[in-house]
Amino acid sequence: MKSKILVFLNMDFDVFLVGTCIIMTALVITIFFLLLDYLRIRKRYMEFMTGESGKSLEYTIYKRFREIDELKIGQKDNDDQIPIIYDKVRKSYSKMGIHRYDAFNVENSVSGGKMSFVLTLLNSANDGFILNTIHNRAGCHVYMKEIKNGICDIALADEEKISLEKALHYGEEMSA
C-alpha cells in the first residue's frame, strides 16, 4: 500500500528516499557552513566588544564623546579669539611703499647718491604715516606725516607722493 504523499507526488518509495537523503545531506552541509560563519562572526564581535586591552566598547565611545566635548570647548575659545585677531590685523600696517632718492640731486655732488628715502606704512583702512629720511654730509633728518584714509593734511613732496602711491597700491603689482 502506497502512502498518500507518494501517490500525490507520483513517485516510488525508493526515489523518494534517495531525494530525501540528498536534501538532508545538503541541509547538513549548509548548517555546517552556517555554524562556521556564526563562530567567525561571534569571535569578531567579542573582539570588537572587549577591545585588545580588555576595554569595553562603551568606555571607548564615552572617551571619544569627551574628546569631542573638549574640542567643542577649544573651538568656542577660537571663535571668541577670531574677532580680536581680525581687529588687530585690520589695525596693523599691511601696506608699504618705499622710494629711494638723492635729496640733493646736484651734479658733481658729494652727497653720496640715493641715501635718502621715503617710507609709507598703511593699514587696511589706509591709515598710517609717511617717514621721510633726508641724508646729507652733515647728518640725517627725519620727518613724519600722518595719513588718514589715504590722504595727508600736510603738503607732500614728490618723493612722498610716489611712496604713498606705492603703499596705496601695495600688492597689486604682484597679482597683476
JSON list of C-alpha atoms in Angstrom, two decimals:
[
{"chain": "A", "resi": 1, "resn": "MET", "atom": "CA", "xyz": [0.00, 0.00, 0.00]},
{"chain": "A", "resi": 2, "resn": "LYS", "atom": "CA", "xyz": [1.37, 3.38, -1.05]},
{"chain": "A", "resi": 3, "resn": "SER", "atom": "CA", "xyz": [1.17, 6.36, 1.20]},
{"chain": "A", "resi": 4, "resn": "LYS", "atom": "CA", "xyz": [-0.90, 9.36, 0.20]},
{"chain": "A", "resi": 5, "resn": "ILE", "atom": "CA", "xyz": [2.21, 11.53, -0.08]},
{"chain": "A", "resi": 6, "resn": "LEU", "atom": "CA", "xyz": [3.88, 9.17, -2.55]},
{"chain": "A", "resi": 7, "resn": "VAL", "atom": "CA", "xyz": [0.68, 8.97, -4.55]},
{"chain": "A", "resi": 8, "resn": "PHE", "atom": "CA", "xyz": [0.35, 12.75, -4.55]},
{"chain": "A", "resi": 9, "resn": "LEU", "atom": "CA", "xyz": [3.98, 13.18, -5.68]},
{"chain": "A", "resi": 10, "resn": "ASN", "atom": "CA", "xyz": [3.59, 10.31, -8.12]},
{"chain": "A", "resi": 11, "resn": "MET", "atom": "CA", "xyz": [6.86, 8.67, -7.05]},
{"chain": "A", "resi": 12, "resn": "ASP", "atom": "CA", "xyz": [8.14, 5.40, -5.82]},
{"chain": "A", "resi": 13, "resn": "PHE", "atom": "CA", "xyz": [9.37, 4.97, -2.31]},
{"chain": "A", "resi": 14, "resn": "ASP", "atom": "CA", "xyz": [12.96, 4.38, -3.44]},
{"chain": "A", "resi": 15, "resn": "VAL", "atom": "CA", "xyz": [13.10, 7.63, -5.41]},
{"chain": "A", "resi": 16, "resn": "PHE", "atom": "CA", "xyz": [11.51, 9.50, -2.53]},
{"chain": "A", "resi": 17, "resn": "LEU", "atom": "CA", "xyz": [14.04, 8.06, -0.07]},
{"chain": "A", "resi": 18, "resn": "VAL", "atom": "CA", "xyz": [17.03, 8.97, -2.28]},
{"chain": "A", "resi": 19, "resn": "GLY", "atom": "CA", "xyz": [15.70, 12.51, -2.85]},
{"chain": "A", "resi": 20, "resn": "THR", "atom": "CA", "xyz": [15.09, 12.99, 0.86]},
{"chain": "A", "resi": 21, "resn": "CYS", "atom": "CA", "xyz": [18.63, 11.79, 1.66]},
{"chain": "A", "resi": 22, "resn": "ILE", "atom": "CA", "xyz": [20.12, 14.19, -0.89]},
{"chain": "A", "resi": 23, "resn": "ILE", "atom": "CA", "xyz": [18.13, 17.12, 0.54]},
{"chain": "A", "resi": 24, "resn": "MET", "atom": "CA", "xyz": [19.10, 16.15, 4.11]},
{"chain": "A", "resi": 25, "resn": "THR", "atom": "CA", "xyz": [22.78, 15.92, 3.15]},
{"chain": "A", "resi": 26, "resn": "ALA", "atom": "CA", "xyz": [22.61, 19.38, 1.51]},
{"chain": "A", "resi": 27, "resn": "LEU", "atom": "CA", "xyz": [20.93, 20.79, 4.63]},
{"chain": "A", "resi": 28, "resn": "VAL", "atom": "CA", "xyz": [23.57, 19.28, 6.94]},
{"chain": "A", "resi": 29, "resn": "ILE", "atom": "CA", "xyz": [26.38, 20.75, 4.79]},
{"chain": "A", "resi": 30, "resn": "THR", "atom": "CA", "xyz": [24.63, 24.17, 4.77]},
{"chain": "A", "resi": 31, "resn": "ILE", "atom": "CA", "xyz": [24.17, 24.05, 8.56]},
{"chain": "A", "resi": 32, "resn": "PHE", "atom": "CA", "xyz": [27.88, 23.19, 8.95]},
{"chain": "A", "resi": 33, "resn": "PHE", "atom": "CA", "xyz": [28.98, 26.24, 6.90]},
{"chain": "A", "resi": 34, "resn": "LEU", "atom": "CA", "xyz": [26.48, 28.48, 8.69]},
{"chain": "A", "resi": 35, "resn": "LEU", "atom": "CA", "xyz": [27.88, 27.30, 12.01]},
{"chain": "A", "resi": 36, "resn": "LEU", "atom": "CA", "xyz": [31.43, 28.15, 10.85]},
{"chain": "A", "resi": 37, "resn": "ASP", "atom": "CA", "xyz": [30.26, 31.64, 9.79]},
{"chain": "A", "resi": 38, "resn": "TYR", "atom": "CA", "xyz": [28.47, 32.10, 13.10]},
{"chain": "A", "resi": 39, "resn": "LEU", "atom": "CA", "xyz": [31.58, 31.17, 15.08]},
{"chain": "A", "resi": 40, "resn": "ARG", "atom": "CA", "xyz": [33.77, 33.50, 12.98]},
{"chain": "A", "resi": 41, "resn": "ILE", "atom": "CA", "xyz": [31.31, 36.41, 13.41]},
{"chain": "A", "resi": 42, "resn": "ARG", "atom": "CA", "xyz": [30.94, 35.70, 17.13]},
{"chain": "A", "resi": 43, "resn": "LYS", "atom": "CA", "xyz": [34.73, 35.80, 17.56]},
{"chain": "A", "resi": 44, "resn": "ARG", "atom": "CA", "xyz": [34.93, 39.15, 15.74]},
{"chain": "A", "resi": 45, "resn": "TYR", "atom": "CA", "xyz": [32.01, 40.50, 17.78]},
{"chain": "A", "resi": 46, "resn": "MET", "atom": "CA", "xyz": [33.69, 39.55, 21.05]},
{"chain": "A", "resi": 47, "resn": "GLU", "atom": "CA", "xyz": [36.97, 41.18, 19.96]},
{"chain": "A", "resi": 48, "resn": "PHE", "atom": "CA", "xyz": [35.04, 44.31, 18.95]},
{"chain": "A", "resi": 49, "resn": "MET", "atom": "CA", "xyz": [33.13, 44.50, 22.21]},
{"chain": "A", "resi": 50, "resn": "THR", "atom": "CA", "xyz": [36.07, 43.87, 24.52]},
{"chain": "A", "resi": 51, "resn": "GLY", "atom": "CA", "xyz": [38.89, 45.53, 22.56]},
{"chain": "A", "resi": 52, "resn": "GLU", "atom": "CA", "xyz": [42.51, 44.50, 22.56]},
{"chain": "A", "resi": 53, "resn": "SER", "atom": "CA", "xyz": [43.26, 45.67, 26.09]},
{"chain": "A", "resi": 54, "resn": "GLY", "atom": "CA", "xyz": [40.01, 44.49, 27.61]},
{"chain": "A", "resi": 55, "resn": "LYS", "atom": "CA", "xyz": [38.32, 47.90, 27.47]},
{"chain": "A", "resi": 56, "resn": "SER", "atom": "CA", "xyz": [34.67, 47.83, 26.66]},
{"chain": "A", "resi": 57, "resn": "LEU", "atom": "CA", "xyz": [33.17, 49.46, 23.61]},
{"chain": "A", "resi": 58, "resn": "GLU", "atom": "CA", "xyz": [31.06, 51.61, 25.90]},
{"chain": "A", "resi": 59, "resn": "TYR", "atom": "CA", "xyz": [34.16, 53.10, 27.55]},
{"chain": "A", "resi": 60, "resn": "THR", "atom": "CA", "xyz": [35.75, 53.80, 24.16]},
{"chain": "A", "resi": 61, "resn": "ILE", "atom": "CA", "xyz": [32.62, 55.58, 22.94]},
{"chain": "A", "resi": 62, "resn": "TYR", "atom": "CA", "xyz": [32.42, 57.57, 26.20]},
{"chain": "A", "resi": 63, "resn": "LYS", "atom": "CA", "xyz": [36.06, 58.60, 25.84]},
{"chain": "A", "resi": 64, "resn": "ARG", "atom": "CA", "xyz": [35.50, 59.75, 22.24]},
{"chain": "A", "resi": 65, "resn": "PHE", "atom": "CA", "xyz": [32.49, 61.84, 23.28]},
{"chain": "A", "resi": 66, "resn": "ARG", "atom": "CA", "xyz": [34.59, 63.51, 26.00]},
{"chain": "A", "resi": 67, "resn": "GLU", "atom": "CA", "xyz": [37.25, 64.31, 23.39]},
{"chain": "A", "resi": 68, "resn": "ILE", "atom": "CA", "xyz": [34.57, 65.81, 21.14]},
{"chain": "A", "resi": 69, "resn": "ASP", "atom": "CA", "xyz": [33.33, 67.95, 24.05]},
{"chain": "A", "resi": 70, "resn": "GLU", "atom": "CA", "xyz": [36.88, 69.18, 24.69]},
{"chain": "A", "resi": 71, "resn": "LEU", "atom": "CA", "xyz": [37.25, 70.03, 21.00]},
{"chain": "A", "resi": 72, "resn": "LYS", "atom": "CA", "xyz": [33.98, 71.99, 21.13]},
{"chain": "A", "resi": 73, "resn": "ILE", "atom": "CA", "xyz": [35.29, 74.00, 24.09]},
{"chain": "A", "resi": 74, "resn": "GLY", "atom": "CA", "xyz": [38.52, 74.71, 22.21]},
{"chain": "A", "resi": 75, "resn": "GLN", "atom": "CA", "xyz": [36.55, 75.70, 19.11]},
{"chain": "A", "resi": 76, "resn": "LYS", "atom": "CA", "xyz": [34.44, 78.12, 21.18]},
{"chain": "A", "resi": 77, "resn": "ASP", "atom": "CA", "xyz": [37.63, 79.69, 22.54]},
{"chain": "A", "resi": 78, "resn": "ASN", "atom": "CA", "xyz": [38.96, 80.01, 18.97]},
{"chain": "A", "resi": 79, "resn": "ASP", "atom": "CA", "xyz": [35.67, 81.55, 17.84]},
{"chain": "A", "resi": 80, "resn": "ASP", "atom": "CA", "xyz": [35.95, 84.11, 20.65]},
{"chain": "A", "resi": 81, "resn": "GLN", "atom": "CA", "xyz": [39.54, 84.97, 19.68]},
{"chain": "A", "resi": 82, "resn": "ILE", "atom": "CA", "xyz": [38.94, 85.36, 15.92]},
{"chain": "A", "resi": 83, "resn": "PRO", "atom": "CA", "xyz": [37.26, 88.82, 16.09]},
{"chain": "A", "resi": 84, "resn": "ILE", "atom": "CA", "xyz": [40.09, 90.08, 18.31]},
{"chain": "A", "resi": 85, "resn": "ILE", "atom": "CA", "xyz": [42.69, 88.78, 15.85]},
{"chain": "A", "resi": 86, "resn": "TYR", "atom": "CA", "xyz": [40.84, 90.28, 12.86]},
{"chain": "A", "resi": 87, "resn": "ASP", "atom": "CA", "xyz": [40.68, 93.64, 14.65]},
{"chain": "A", "resi": 88, "resn": "LYS", "atom": "CA", "xyz": [44.43, 93.54, 15.31]},
{"chain": "A", "resi": 89, "resn": "VAL", "atom": "CA", "xyz": [45.13, 92.60, 11.69]},
{"chain": "A", "resi": 90, "resn": "ARG", "atom": "CA", "xyz": [42.97, 95.47, 10.41]},
{"chain": "A", "resi": 91, "resn": "LYS", "atom": "CA", "xyz": [44.87, 97.93, 12.62]},
{"chain": "A", "resi": 92, "resn": "SER", "atom": "CA", "xyz": [48.33, 96.58, 11.78]},
{"chain": "A", "resi": 93, "resn": "TYR", "atom": "CA", "xyz": [50.39, 98.00, 8.94]},
{"chain": "A", "resi": 94, "resn": "SER", "atom": "CA", "xyz": [49.92, 95.74, 5.95]},
{"chain": "A", "resi": 95, "resn": "LYS", "atom": "CA", "xyz": [50.76, 98.10, 3.08]},
{"chain": "A", "resi": 96, "resn": "MET", "atom": "CA", "xyz": [54.17, 99.55, 2.41]},
{"chain": "A", "resi": 97, "resn": "GLY", "atom": "CA", "xyz": [55.70, 101.93, -0.05]},
{"chain": "A", "resi": 98, "resn": "ILE", "atom": "CA", "xyz": [59.35, 102.85, -0.18]},
{"chain": "A", "resi": 99, "resn": "HIS", "atom": "CA", "xyz": [61.12, 105.23, -2.53]},
{"chain": "A", "resi": 100, "resn": "ARG", "atom": "CA", "xyz": [64.85, 105.95, -2.53]},
{"chain": "A", "resi": 101, "resn": "TYR", "atom": "CA", "xyz": [66.15, 109.21, -3.93]},
{"chain": "A", "resi": 102, "resn": "ASP", "atom": "CA", "xyz": [69.03, 111.69, -3.98]},
{"chain": "A", "resi": 103, "resn": "ALA", "atom": "CA", "xyz": [67.84, 114.62, -1.84]},
{"chain": "A", "resi": 104, "resn": "PHE", "atom": "CA", "xyz": [70.48, 116.99, -3.27]},
{"chain": "A", "resi": 105, "resn": "ASN", "atom": "CA", "xyz": [70.33, 115.98, -6.89]},
{"chain": "A", "resi": 106, "resn": "VAL", "atom": "CA", "xyz": [73.27, 118.18, -7.79]},
{"chain": "A", "resi": 107, "resn": "GLU", "atom": "CA", "xyz": [75.79, 117.36, -10.50]},
{"chain": "A", "resi": 108, "resn": "ASN", "atom": "CA", "xyz": [79.22, 116.51, -9.06]},
{"chain": "A", "resi": 109, "resn": "SER", "atom": "CA", "xyz": [77.57, 116.25, -5.65]},
{"chain": "A", "resi": 110, "resn": "VAL", "atom": "CA", "xyz": [79.35, 114.53, -2.79]},
{"chain": "A", "resi": 111, "resn": "SER", "atom": "CA", "xyz": [76.06, 113.79, -1.07]},
{"chain": "A", "resi": 112, "resn": "GLY", "atom": "CA", "xyz": [76.53, 110.06, -1.55]},
{"chain": "A", "resi": 113, "resn": "GLY", "atom": "CA", "xyz": [73.81, 109.30, -4.10]},
{"chain": "A", "resi": 114, "resn": "LYS", "atom": "CA", "xyz": [70.43, 107.84, -3.26]},
{"chain": "A", "resi": 115, "resn": "MET", "atom": "CA", "xyz": [70.86, 107.67, 0.50]},
{"chain": "A", "resi": 116, "resn": "SER", "atom": "CA", "xyz": [67.57, 109.45, 1.28]},
{"chain": "A", "resi": 117, "resn": "PHE", "atom": "CA", "xyz": [64.29, 107.53, 1.31]},
{"chain": "A", "resi": 118, "resn": "VAL", "atom": "CA", "xyz": [60.59, 107.83, 2.00]},
{"chain": "A", "resi": 119, "resn": "LEU", "atom": "CA", "xyz": [58.79, 105.01, 3.81]},
{"chain": "A", "resi": 120, "resn": "THR", "atom": "CA", "xyz": [54.99, 104.83, 3.91]},
{"chain": "A", "resi": 121, "resn": "LEU", "atom": "CA", "xyz": [53.19, 102.33, 6.13]},
{"chain": "A", "resi": 122, "resn": "LEU", "atom": "CA", "xyz": [49.38, 101.94, 5.97]},
{"chain": "A", "resi": 123, "resn": "ASN", "atom": "CA", "xyz": [46.79, 99.61, 7.46]},
{"chain": "A", "resi": 124, "resn": "SER", "atom": "CA", "xyz": [43.79, 98.15, 5.61]},
{"chain": "A", "resi": 125, "resn": "ALA", "atom": "CA", "xyz": [41.84, 101.42, 6.13]},
{"chain": "A", "resi": 126, "resn": "ASN", "atom": "CA", "xyz": [44.73, 103.37, 4.53]},
{"chain": "A", "resi": 127, "resn": "ASP", "atom": "CA", "xyz": [45.62, 105.00, 7.86]},
{"chain": "A", "resi": 128, "resn": "GLY", "atom": "CA", "xyz": [49.28, 105.29, 8.79]},
{"chain": "A", "resi": 129, "resn": "PHE", "atom": "CA", "xyz": [52.28, 107.53, 8.28]},
{"chain": "A", "resi": 130, "resn": "ILE", "atom": "CA", "xyz": [54.96, 108.70, 5.90]},
{"chain": "A", "resi": 131, "resn": "LEU", "atom": "CA", "xyz": [58.53, 108.75, 7.17]},
{"chain": "A", "resi": 132, "resn": "ASN", "atom": "CA", "xyz": [60.89, 110.89, 5.08]},
{"chain": "A", "resi": 133, "resn": "THR", "atom": "CA", "xyz": [64.58, 110.48, 5.82]},
{"chain": "A", "resi": 134, "resn": "ILE", "atom": "CA", "xyz": [66.88, 113.05, 4.20]},
{"chain": "A", "resi": 135, "resn": "HIS", "atom": "CA", "xyz": [70.57, 112.19, 4.26]},
{"chain": "A", "resi": 136, "resn": "ASN", "atom": "CA", "xyz": [73.44, 114.61, 3.59]},
{"chain": "A", "resi": 137, "resn": "ARG", "atom": "CA", "xyz": [77.07, 115.01, 4.65]},
{"chain": "A", "resi": 138, "resn": "ALA", "atom": "CA", "xyz": [76.10, 116.96, 7.77]},
{"chain": "A", "resi": 139, "resn": "GLY", "atom": "CA", "xyz": [73.69, 114.29, 9.03]},
{"chain": "A", "resi": 140, "resn": "CYS", "atom": "CA", "xyz": [70.31, 112.76, 8.65]},
{"chain": "A", "resi": 141, "resn": "HIS", "atom": "CA", "xyz": [66.95, 114.47, 9.14]},
{"chain": "A", "resi": 142, "resn": "VAL", "atom": "CA", "xyz": [63.71, 112.52, 9.65]},
{"chain": "A", "resi": 143, "resn": "TYR", "atom": "CA", "xyz": [60.20, 113.89, 9.07]},
{"chain": "A", "resi": 144, "resn": "MET", "atom": "CA", "xyz": [56.92, 112.15, 9.71]},
{"chain": "A", "resi": 145, "resn": "LYS", "atom": "CA", "xyz": [53.48, 112.94, 8.28]},
{"chain": "A", "resi": 146, "resn": "GLU", "atom": "CA", "xyz": [50.21, 111.31, 9.31]},
{"chain": "A", "resi": 147, "resn": "ILE", "atom": "CA", "xyz": [47.92, 109.67, 6.72]},
{"chain": "A", "resi": 148, "resn": "LYS", "atom": "CA", "xyz": [44.14, 109.24, 7.23]},
{"chain": "A", "resi": 149, "resn": "ASN", "atom": "CA", "xyz": [42.08, 107.37, 4.62]},
{"chain": "A", "resi": 150, "resn": "GLY", "atom": "CA", "xyz": [44.98, 107.64, 2.18]},
{"chain": "A", "resi": 151, "resn": "ILE", "atom": "CA", "xyz": [45.17, 111.46, 2.46]},
{"chain": "A", "resi": 152, "resn": "CYS", "atom": "CA", "xyz": [47.69, 113.70, 4.19]},
{"chain": "A", "resi": 153, "resn": "ASP", "atom": "CA", "xyz": [46.66, 117.12, 5.57]},
{"chain": "A", "resi": 154, "resn": "ILE", "atom": "CA", "xyz": [50.20, 118.45, 5.03]},
{"chain": "A", "resi": 155, "resn": "ALA", "atom": "CA", "xyz": [51.58, 119.09, 1.54]},
{"chain": "A", "resi": 156, "resn": "LEU", "atom": "CA", "xyz": [53.62, 116.17, 0.24]},
{"chain": "A", "resi": 157, "resn": "ALA", "atom": "CA", "xyz": [56.89, 116.32, -1.67]},
{"chain": "A", "resi": 158, "resn": "ASP", "atom": "CA", "xyz": [57.06, 114.44, -4.99]},
{"chain": "A", "resi": 159, "resn": "GLU", "atom": "CA", "xyz": [59.03, 111.57, -3.40]},
{"chain": "A", "resi": 160, "resn": "GLU", "atom": "CA", "xyz": [56.45, 111.28, -0.62]},
{"chain": "A", "resi": 161, "resn": "LYS", "atom": "CA", "xyz": [53.63, 111.13, -3.19]},
{"chain": "A", "resi": 162, "resn": "ILE", "atom": "CA", "xyz": [55.44, 108.30, -5.00]},
{"chain": "A", "resi": 163, "resn": "SER", "atom": "CA", "xyz": [55.87, 106.35, -1.77]},
{"chain": "A", "resi": 164, "resn": "LEU", "atom": "CA", "xyz": [52.22, 106.93, -0.78]},
{"chain": "A", "resi": 165, "resn": "GLU", "atom": "CA", "xyz": [51.01, 105.69, -4.19]},
{"chain": "A", "resi": 166, "resn": "LYS", "atom": "CA", "xyz": [53.18, 102.59, -3.87]},
{"chain": "A", "resi": 167, "resn": "ALA", "atom": "CA", "xyz": [51.66, 101.89, -0.45]},
{"chain": "A", "resi": 168, "resn": "LEU", "atom": "CA", "xyz": [48.08, 102.51, -1.62]},
{"chain": "A", "resi": 169, "resn": "HIS", "atom": "CA", "xyz": [48.58, 100.03, -4.47]},
{"chain": "A", "resi": 170, "resn": "TYR", "atom": "CA", "xyz": [50.70, 97.60, -2.45]},
{"chain": "A", "resi": 171, "resn": "GLY", "atom": "CA", "xyz": [50.31, 94.02, -3.66]},
{"chain": "A", "resi": 172, "resn": "GLU", "atom": "CA", "xyz": [48.54, 94.95, -6.88]},
{"chain": "A", "resi": 173, "resn": "GLU", "atom": "CA", "xyz": [51.67, 94.68, -8.98]},
{"chain": "A", "resi": 174, "resn": "MET", "atom": "CA", "xyz": [52.32, 91.21, -7.55]},
{"chain": "A", "resi": 175, "resn": "SER", "atom": "CA", "xyz": [48.89, 89.89, -8.54]},
{"chain": "A", "resi": 176, "resn": "ALA", "atom": "CA", "xyz": [48.91, 91.54, -11.99]}
]
